[in-house]
Coordinates of C-alpha atoms and ligand atoms in Angstrom, one line a residue:
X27 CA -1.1 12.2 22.7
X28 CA 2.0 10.9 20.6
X29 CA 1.3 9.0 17.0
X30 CA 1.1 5.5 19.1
X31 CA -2.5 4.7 20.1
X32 CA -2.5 4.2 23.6
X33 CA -4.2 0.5 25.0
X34 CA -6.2 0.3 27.9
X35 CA -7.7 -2.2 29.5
X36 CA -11.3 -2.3 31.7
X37 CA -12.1 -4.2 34.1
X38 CA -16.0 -4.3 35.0
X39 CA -16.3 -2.6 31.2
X40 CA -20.3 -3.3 31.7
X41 CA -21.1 -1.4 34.7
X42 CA -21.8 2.3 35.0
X43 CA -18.3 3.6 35.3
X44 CA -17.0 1.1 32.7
X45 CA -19.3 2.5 30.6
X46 CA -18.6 5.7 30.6
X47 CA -14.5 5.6 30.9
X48 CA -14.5 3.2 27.6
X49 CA -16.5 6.5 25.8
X50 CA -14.0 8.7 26.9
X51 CA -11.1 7.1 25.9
X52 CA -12.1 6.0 22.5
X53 CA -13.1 9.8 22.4
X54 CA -9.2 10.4 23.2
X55 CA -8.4 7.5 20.5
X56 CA -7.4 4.9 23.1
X57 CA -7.8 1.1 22.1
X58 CA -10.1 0.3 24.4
X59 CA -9.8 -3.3 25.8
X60 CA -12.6 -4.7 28.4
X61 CA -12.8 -7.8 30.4
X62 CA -17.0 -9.0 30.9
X63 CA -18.0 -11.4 33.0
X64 CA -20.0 -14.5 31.5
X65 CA -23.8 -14.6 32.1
X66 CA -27.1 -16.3 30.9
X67 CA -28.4 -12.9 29.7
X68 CA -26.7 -10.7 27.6
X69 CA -24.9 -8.4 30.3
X70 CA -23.5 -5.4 27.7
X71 CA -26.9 -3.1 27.9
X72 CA -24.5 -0.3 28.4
X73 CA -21.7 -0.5 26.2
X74 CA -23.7 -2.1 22.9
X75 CA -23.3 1.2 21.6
X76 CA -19.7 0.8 21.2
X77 CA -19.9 -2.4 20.1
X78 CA -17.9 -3.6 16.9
X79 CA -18.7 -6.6 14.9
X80 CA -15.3 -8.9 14.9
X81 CA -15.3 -8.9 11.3
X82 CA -14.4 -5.5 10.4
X83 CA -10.9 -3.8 10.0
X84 CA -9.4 -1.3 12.1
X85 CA -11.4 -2.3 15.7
X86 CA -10.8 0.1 18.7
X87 CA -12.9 -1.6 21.2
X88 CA -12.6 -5.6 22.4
X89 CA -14.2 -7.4 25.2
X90 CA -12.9 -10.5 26.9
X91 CA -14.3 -13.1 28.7
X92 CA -13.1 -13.1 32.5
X93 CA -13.4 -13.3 36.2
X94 CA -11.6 -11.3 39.2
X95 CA -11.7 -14.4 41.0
X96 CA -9.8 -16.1 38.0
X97 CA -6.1 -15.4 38.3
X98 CA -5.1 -17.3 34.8
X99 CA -7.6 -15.6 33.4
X100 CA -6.3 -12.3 34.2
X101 CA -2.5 -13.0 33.5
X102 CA -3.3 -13.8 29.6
X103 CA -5.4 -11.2 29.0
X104 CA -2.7 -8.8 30.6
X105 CA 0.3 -10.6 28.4
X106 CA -2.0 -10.4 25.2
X107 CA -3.2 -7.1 25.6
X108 CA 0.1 -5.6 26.8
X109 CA -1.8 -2.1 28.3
X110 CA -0.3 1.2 28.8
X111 CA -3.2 1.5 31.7
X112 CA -5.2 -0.4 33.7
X113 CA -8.5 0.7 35.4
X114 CA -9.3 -2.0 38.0
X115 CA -13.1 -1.1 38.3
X116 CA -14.9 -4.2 38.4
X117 CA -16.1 -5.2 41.9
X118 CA -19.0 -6.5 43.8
X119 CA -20.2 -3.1 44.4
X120 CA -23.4 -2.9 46.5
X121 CA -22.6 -2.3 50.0
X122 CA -25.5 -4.1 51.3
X123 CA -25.2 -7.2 49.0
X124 CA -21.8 -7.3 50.6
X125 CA -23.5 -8.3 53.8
X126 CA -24.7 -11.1 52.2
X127 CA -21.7 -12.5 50.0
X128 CA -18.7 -11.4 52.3
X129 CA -16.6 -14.1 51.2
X130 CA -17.1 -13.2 47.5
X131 CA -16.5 -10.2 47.6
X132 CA -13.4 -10.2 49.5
X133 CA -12.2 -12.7 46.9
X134 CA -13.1 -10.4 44.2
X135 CA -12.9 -6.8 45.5
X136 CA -10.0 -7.5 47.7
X137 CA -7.7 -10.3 46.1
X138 CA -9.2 -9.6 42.7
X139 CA -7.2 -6.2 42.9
X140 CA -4.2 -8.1 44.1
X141 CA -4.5 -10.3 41.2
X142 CA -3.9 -7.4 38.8
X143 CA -1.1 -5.6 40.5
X144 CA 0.6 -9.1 40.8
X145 CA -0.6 -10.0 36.9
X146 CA 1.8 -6.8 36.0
X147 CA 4.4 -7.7 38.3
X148 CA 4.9 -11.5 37.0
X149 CA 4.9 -9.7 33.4
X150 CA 7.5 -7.8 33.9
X151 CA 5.4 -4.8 33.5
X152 CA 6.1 -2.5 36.2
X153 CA 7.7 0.3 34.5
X154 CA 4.9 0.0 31.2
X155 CA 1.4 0.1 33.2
X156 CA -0.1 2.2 34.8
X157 CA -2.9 0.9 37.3
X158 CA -5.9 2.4 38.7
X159 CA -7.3 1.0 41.6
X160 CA -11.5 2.0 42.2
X161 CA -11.1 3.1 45.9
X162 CA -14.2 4.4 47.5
X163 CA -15.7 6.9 50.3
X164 CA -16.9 3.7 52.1
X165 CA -13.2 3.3 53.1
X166 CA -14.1 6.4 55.8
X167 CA -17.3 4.6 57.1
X168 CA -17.7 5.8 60.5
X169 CA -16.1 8.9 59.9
X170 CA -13.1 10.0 62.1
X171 CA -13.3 13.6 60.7
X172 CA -15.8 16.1 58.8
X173 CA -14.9 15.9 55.5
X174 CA -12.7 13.5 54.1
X175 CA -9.4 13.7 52.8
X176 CA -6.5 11.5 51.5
X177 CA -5.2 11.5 55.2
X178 CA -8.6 11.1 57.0
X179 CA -8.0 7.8 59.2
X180 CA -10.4 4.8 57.6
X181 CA -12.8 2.9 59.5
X182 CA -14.8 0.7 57.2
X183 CA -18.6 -0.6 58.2
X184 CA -19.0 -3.4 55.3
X185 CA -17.5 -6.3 53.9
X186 CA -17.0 -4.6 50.6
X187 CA -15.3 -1.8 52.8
X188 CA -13.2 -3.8 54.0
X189 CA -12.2 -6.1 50.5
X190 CA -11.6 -2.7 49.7
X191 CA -9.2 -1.6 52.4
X192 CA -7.5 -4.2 51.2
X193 CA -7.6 -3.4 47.6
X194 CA -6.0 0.0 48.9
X195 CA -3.0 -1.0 50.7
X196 CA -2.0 -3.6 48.3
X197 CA -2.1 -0.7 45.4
X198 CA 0.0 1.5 48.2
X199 CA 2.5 -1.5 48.9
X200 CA 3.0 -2.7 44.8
X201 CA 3.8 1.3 44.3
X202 CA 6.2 1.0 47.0
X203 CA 7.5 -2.3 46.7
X204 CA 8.0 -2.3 43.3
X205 CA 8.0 1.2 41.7
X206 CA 5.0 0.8 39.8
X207 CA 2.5 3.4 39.0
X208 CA -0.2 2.5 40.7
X209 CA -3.1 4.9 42.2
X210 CA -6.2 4.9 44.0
X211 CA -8.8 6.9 43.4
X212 CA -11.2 7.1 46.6
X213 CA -14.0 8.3 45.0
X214 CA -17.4 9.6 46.9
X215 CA -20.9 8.0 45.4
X216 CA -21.3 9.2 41.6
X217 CA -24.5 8.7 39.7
X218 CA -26.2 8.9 36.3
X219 CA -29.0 7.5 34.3
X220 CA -27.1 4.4 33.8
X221 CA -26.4 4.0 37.7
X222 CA -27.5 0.1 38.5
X223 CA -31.3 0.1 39.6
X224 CA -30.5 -0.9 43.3
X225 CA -28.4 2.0 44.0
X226 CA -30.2 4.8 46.2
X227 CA -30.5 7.5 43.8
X228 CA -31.9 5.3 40.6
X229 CA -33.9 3.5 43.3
X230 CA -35.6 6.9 43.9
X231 CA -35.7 8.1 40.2
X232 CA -37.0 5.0 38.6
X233 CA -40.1 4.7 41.9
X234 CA -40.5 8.8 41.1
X235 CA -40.7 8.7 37.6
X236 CA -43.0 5.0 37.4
X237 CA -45.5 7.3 40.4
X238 CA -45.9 10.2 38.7
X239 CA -47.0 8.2 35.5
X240 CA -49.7 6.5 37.2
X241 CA -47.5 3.0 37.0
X242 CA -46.7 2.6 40.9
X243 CA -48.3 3.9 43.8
X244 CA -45.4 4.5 46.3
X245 CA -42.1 2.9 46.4
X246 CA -40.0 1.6 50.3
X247 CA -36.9 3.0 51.4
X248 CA -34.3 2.4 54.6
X249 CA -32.7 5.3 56.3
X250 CA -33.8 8.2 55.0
X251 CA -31.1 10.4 56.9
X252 CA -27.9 9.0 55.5
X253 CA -26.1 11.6 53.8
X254 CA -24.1 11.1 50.8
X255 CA -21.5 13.6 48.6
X256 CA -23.4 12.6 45.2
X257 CA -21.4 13.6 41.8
X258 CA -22.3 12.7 38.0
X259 CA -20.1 9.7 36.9
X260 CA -19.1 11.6 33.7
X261 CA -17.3 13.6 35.5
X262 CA -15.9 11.2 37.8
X263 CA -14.6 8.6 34.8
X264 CA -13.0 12.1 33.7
X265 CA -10.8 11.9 36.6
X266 CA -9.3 8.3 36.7
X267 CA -8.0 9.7 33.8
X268 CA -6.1 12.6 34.7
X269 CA -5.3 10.5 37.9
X270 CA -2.9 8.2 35.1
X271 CA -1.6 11.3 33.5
X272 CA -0.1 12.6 36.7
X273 CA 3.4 13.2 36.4
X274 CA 3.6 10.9 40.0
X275 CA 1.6 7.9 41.2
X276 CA -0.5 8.9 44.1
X277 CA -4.0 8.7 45.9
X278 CA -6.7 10.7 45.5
X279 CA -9.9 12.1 46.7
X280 CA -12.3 12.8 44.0
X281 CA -15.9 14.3 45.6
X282 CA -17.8 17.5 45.3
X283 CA -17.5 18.7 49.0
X284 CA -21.7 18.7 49.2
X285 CA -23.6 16.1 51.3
X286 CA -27.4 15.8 51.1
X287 CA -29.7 13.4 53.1
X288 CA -31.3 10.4 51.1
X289 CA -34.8 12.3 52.2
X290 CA -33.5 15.2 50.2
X291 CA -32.7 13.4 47.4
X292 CA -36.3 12.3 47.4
X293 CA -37.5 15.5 47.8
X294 CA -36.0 16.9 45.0
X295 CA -36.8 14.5 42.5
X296 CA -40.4 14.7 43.1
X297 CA -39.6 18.3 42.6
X298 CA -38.7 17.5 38.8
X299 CA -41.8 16.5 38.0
X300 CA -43.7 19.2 40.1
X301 CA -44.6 17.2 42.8
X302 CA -44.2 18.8 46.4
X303 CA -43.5 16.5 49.3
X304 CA -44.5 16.0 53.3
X305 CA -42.9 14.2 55.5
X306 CA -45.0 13.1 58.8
X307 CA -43.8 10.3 61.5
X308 CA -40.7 9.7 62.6
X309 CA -37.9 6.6 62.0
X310 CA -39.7 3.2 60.6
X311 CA -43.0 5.5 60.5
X312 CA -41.9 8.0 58.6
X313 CA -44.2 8.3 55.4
X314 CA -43.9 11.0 52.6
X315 CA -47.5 12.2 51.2
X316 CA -48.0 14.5 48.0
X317 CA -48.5 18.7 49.4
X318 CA -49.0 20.1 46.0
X319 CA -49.1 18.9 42.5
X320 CA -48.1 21.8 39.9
X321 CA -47.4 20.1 37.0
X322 CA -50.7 19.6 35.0
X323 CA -49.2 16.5 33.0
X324 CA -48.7 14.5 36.4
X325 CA -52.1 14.4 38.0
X326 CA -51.1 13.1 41.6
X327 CA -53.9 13.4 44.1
X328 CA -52.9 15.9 47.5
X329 CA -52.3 14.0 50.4
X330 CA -51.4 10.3 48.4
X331 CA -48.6 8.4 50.2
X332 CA -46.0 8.1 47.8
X333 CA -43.1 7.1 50.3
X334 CA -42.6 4.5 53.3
X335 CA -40.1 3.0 55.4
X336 CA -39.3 -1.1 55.3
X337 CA -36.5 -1.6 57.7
X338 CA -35.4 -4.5 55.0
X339 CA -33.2 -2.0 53.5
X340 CA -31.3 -0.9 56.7
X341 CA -27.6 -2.1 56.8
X342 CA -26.1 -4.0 60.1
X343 CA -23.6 -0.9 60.3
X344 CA -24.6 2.4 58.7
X345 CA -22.2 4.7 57.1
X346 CA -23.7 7.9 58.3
X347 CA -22.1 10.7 57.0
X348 CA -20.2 11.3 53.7
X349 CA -18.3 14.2 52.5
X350 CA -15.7 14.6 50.8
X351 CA -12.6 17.6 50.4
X352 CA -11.4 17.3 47.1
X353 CA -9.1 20.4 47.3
X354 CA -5.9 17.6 46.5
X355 CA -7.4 17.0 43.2
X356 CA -8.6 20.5 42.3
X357 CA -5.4 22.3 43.1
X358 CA -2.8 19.6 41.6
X359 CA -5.0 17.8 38.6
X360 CA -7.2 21.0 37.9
X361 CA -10.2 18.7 39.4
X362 CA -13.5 20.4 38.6
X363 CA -17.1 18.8 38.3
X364 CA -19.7 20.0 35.5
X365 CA -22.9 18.9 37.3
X366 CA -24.0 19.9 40.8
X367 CA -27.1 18.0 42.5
X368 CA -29.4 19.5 40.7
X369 CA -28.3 18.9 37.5
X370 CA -27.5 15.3 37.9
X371 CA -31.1 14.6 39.1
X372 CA -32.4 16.6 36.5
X373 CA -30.5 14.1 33.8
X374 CA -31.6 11.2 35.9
X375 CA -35.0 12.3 36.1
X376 CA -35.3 13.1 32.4
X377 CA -33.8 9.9 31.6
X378 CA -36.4 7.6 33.8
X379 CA -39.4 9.7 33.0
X380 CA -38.9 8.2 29.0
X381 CA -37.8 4.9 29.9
X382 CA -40.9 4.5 32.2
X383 CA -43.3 5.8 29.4
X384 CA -42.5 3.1 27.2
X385 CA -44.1 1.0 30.2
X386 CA -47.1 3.5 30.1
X387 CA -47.5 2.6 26.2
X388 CA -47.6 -0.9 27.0
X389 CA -49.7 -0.6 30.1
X390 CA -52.3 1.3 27.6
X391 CA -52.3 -1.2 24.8
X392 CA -49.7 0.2 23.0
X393 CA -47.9 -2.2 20.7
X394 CA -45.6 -4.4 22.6
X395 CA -42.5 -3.0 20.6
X396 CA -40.0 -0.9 22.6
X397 CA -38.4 0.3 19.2
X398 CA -41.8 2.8 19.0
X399 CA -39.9 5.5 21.4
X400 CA -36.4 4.9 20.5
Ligands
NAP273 P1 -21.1 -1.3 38.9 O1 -22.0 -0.6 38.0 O2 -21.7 -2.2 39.9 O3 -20.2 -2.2 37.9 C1 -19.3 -3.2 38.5 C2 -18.7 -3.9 37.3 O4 -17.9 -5.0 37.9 C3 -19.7 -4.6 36.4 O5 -19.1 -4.6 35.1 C4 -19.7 -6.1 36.9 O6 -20.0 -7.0 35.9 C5 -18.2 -6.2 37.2 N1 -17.9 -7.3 38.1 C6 -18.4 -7.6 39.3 N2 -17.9 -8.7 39.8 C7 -17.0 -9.2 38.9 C8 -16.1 -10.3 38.8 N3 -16.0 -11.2 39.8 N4 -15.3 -10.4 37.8 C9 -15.4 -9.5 36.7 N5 -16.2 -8.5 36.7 C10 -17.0 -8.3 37.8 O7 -20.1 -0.4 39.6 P2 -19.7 1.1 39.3 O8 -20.7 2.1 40.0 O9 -19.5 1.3 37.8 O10 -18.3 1.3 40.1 C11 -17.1 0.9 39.4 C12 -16.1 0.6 40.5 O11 -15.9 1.8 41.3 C13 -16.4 -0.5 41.5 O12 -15.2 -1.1 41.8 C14 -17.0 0.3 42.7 O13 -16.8 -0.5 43.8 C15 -16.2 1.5 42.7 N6 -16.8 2.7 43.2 C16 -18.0 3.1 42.8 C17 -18.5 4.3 43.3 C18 -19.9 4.8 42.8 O14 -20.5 5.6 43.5 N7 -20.4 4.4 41.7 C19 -17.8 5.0 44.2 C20 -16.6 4.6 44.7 C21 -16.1 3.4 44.1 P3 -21.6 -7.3 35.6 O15 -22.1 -6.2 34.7 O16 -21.5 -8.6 34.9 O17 -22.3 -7.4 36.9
GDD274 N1 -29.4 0.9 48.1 C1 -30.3 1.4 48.9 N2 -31.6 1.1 48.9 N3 -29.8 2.4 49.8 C2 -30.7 2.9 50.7 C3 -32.1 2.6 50.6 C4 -32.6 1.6 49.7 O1 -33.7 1.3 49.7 N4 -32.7 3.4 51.6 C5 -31.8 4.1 52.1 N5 -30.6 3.9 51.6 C6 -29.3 4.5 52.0 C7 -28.2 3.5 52.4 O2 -28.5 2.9 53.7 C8 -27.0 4.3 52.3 O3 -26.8 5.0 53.5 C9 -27.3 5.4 51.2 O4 -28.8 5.2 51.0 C10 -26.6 5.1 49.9 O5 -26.8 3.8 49.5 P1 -26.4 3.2 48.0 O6 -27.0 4.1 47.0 O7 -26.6 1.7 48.0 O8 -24.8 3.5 48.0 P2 -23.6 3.3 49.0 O9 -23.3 4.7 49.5 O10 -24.0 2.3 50.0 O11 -22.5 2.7 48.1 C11 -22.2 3.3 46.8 O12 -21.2 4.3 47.0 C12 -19.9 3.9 47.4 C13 -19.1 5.1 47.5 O13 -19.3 5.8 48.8 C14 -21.7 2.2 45.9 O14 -21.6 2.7 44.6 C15 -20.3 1.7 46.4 O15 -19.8 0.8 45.4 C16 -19.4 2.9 46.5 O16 -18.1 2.4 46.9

């Protein structure tokens, strides 16, 4: 990196991948600007640790106040901040939700990303910033080939699928329009311990951890056979990096060529904490039941129900099948990932298990102070 600390600026800076990218770049010495979204509640759970009070010298790290939906908004922030690169990750992200707030989130997955490209354009900042556009796997929805690549055909099953098509093309067409150095990054699901609650995966840990505890009996799923090409987010906020330090703008697939079943996901997270798992019945009756319990610590009686299916959760069109081919990535950018399956439920695991015994202290008569575990 030359002496000239390089600025960039966040979009969705409070979500999980926000999160993560703003502690790898201050890592790499970036000034690290982020745009937050009013809300009621403080919203920054993730990124207080970064936090800087306003008063002292020498900040690295600034949130703004901002909307996707608010193109003023985004044009000053762009002028004042003057970034060397953008990472356009906020979005309404839950494929589901999307369902119910299609008009939203076209506005703010779709045109939102259109607002940015366009914010640079009006700027005059074409040949300064570099954009990155948050693509996703959903973009192959009902898959036209096994796995995905940058030149698999897209067929998207959601509204946020399809705000994000968008979001793609008009990343494609501002690169080719206008020279600028924008990518996409279509990147398959990535998890971690700070993965939002409703997602599949913390869905399952958080249930898994709060049952073996003694806090929940059994938790409700949807389809149980979807199959997903699950990676750690650490490893994926790694790459929108080296996507922006490419020597040419271009689009790529960042996955780890695996695919498991949401029922195996389930499976081996009760694994974790010793717990074996049945599975009887079949579609909506599908339940899973405890087989064995070999972990002295989690006394789960054999043959409990732990696991059943509420249709609630299905989706009006199901993406099926995800996997992806990341051999673009790993041959031109050196793309590898440091945690398989495994170890990313492992950390996820871990990471539930304490947060849910803080509820066990409190559940006991434990003082009501969180601060006792930190
Ligand atoms: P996330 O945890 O849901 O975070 C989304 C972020 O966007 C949050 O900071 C959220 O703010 C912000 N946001 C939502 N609507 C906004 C609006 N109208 N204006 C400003 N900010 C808004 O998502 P993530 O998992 O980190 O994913 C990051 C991006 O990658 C998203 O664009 C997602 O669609 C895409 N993606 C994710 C995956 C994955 O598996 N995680 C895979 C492919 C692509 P609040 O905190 O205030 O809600
Ligand atoms: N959320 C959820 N809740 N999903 C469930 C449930 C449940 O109770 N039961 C089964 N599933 C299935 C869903 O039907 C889907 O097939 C799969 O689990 C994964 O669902 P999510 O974890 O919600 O993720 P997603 O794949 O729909 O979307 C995520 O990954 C995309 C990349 O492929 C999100 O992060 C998107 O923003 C991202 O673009």
């Amino acid at each position: 990196m030359d002496n000239k600390q390089k600025i960039a600026f966040i979009t969705g800076v409070t979500g999980q991948d926000g999160a993560y990218l703003s502690e790898f770049l201050l890592k790499k010495g970036y000034i690290v600007h982020g745009l937050k979204r009013r809300s009621s509640l403080f919203n920054t759970d993730r990124i207080d640790h970064l936090y800087q009070d306003p008063h002292v010298n020498n900040r690295n790290f600034f949130l703004h106040y901002g909307d996707m939906t608010d193109s003023t908004n985004l044009i000053r922030l762009i002028k004042e901040i003057q970034p060397d690169e953008i990472y356009n990750l906020a979005a309404m992200s839950h494929v589901a939700v999307s369902f119910e707030t299609p008009e939203y989130t076209g506005n703010a997955d779709g045109l939102g990303t259109l607002r940015i490209l366009d914010a640079v354009r009006l700027l005059g900042l074409e040949k300064k910033t570099r954009i990155y556009q948050a693509s996703t796997s959903e973009l192959y929805g009902k898959v036209q080939e096994v796995p995905q690549s940058e030149t698999t055909p897209f067929y998207p099953r959601s509204p946020y699928a399809v705000a994000k098509m968008y979001a793609f093309w008009i990343t494609v067409n501002y690169r080719e329009a206008y020279g600028m150095y924008a990518c996409n990054g279509i990147l398959f699901n990535h998890e971690s311990p700070i993965r939002g609650e409703t997602f599949v995966t913390r869905k399952i840990t958080r249930a898994v951890s709060r049952i073996a505890l003694g806090l929940q009996d059994k938790f409700y799923l949807g389809n149980l056979d979807a199959k997903r090409d699950w990676g750690h987010a650490k490893d994926y906020v790694r790459m929108m990096w080296m996507i922006l330090q490419a020597e040419e703008a271009e689009d790529w697939v960042i996955a780890t060529g695996k695919t498991t079943a949401v029922r195996d996901f389930v499976r081996m997270s009760f694994a974790e904490v010793g717990v074996e798992l049945d599975f009887k019945g079949e579609g909506v009756d599908e339940k899973g039941y405890v087989k064995a319990c070999n972990n002295p610590e989690f006394q789960l009686e054999i043959g409990k129900e732990v696991l059943c299916v509420d249709p609630k959760y299905f989706r009006p069109t199901e993406v099926d099948l995800l996997i992806g081919d990341p051999t673009k990535a790993r041959t031109k950018l050196g793309w590898e990932c440091k945690y398989d399956l495994p170890a990313l439920i492992k950390d996820m695991m871990q990471s539930d298990i304490k947060l849910m015994q803080k509820d066990q202290y409190l559940k006991d008569g434990g003082y009501n102070t969180l601060n006792y575990f930190e």
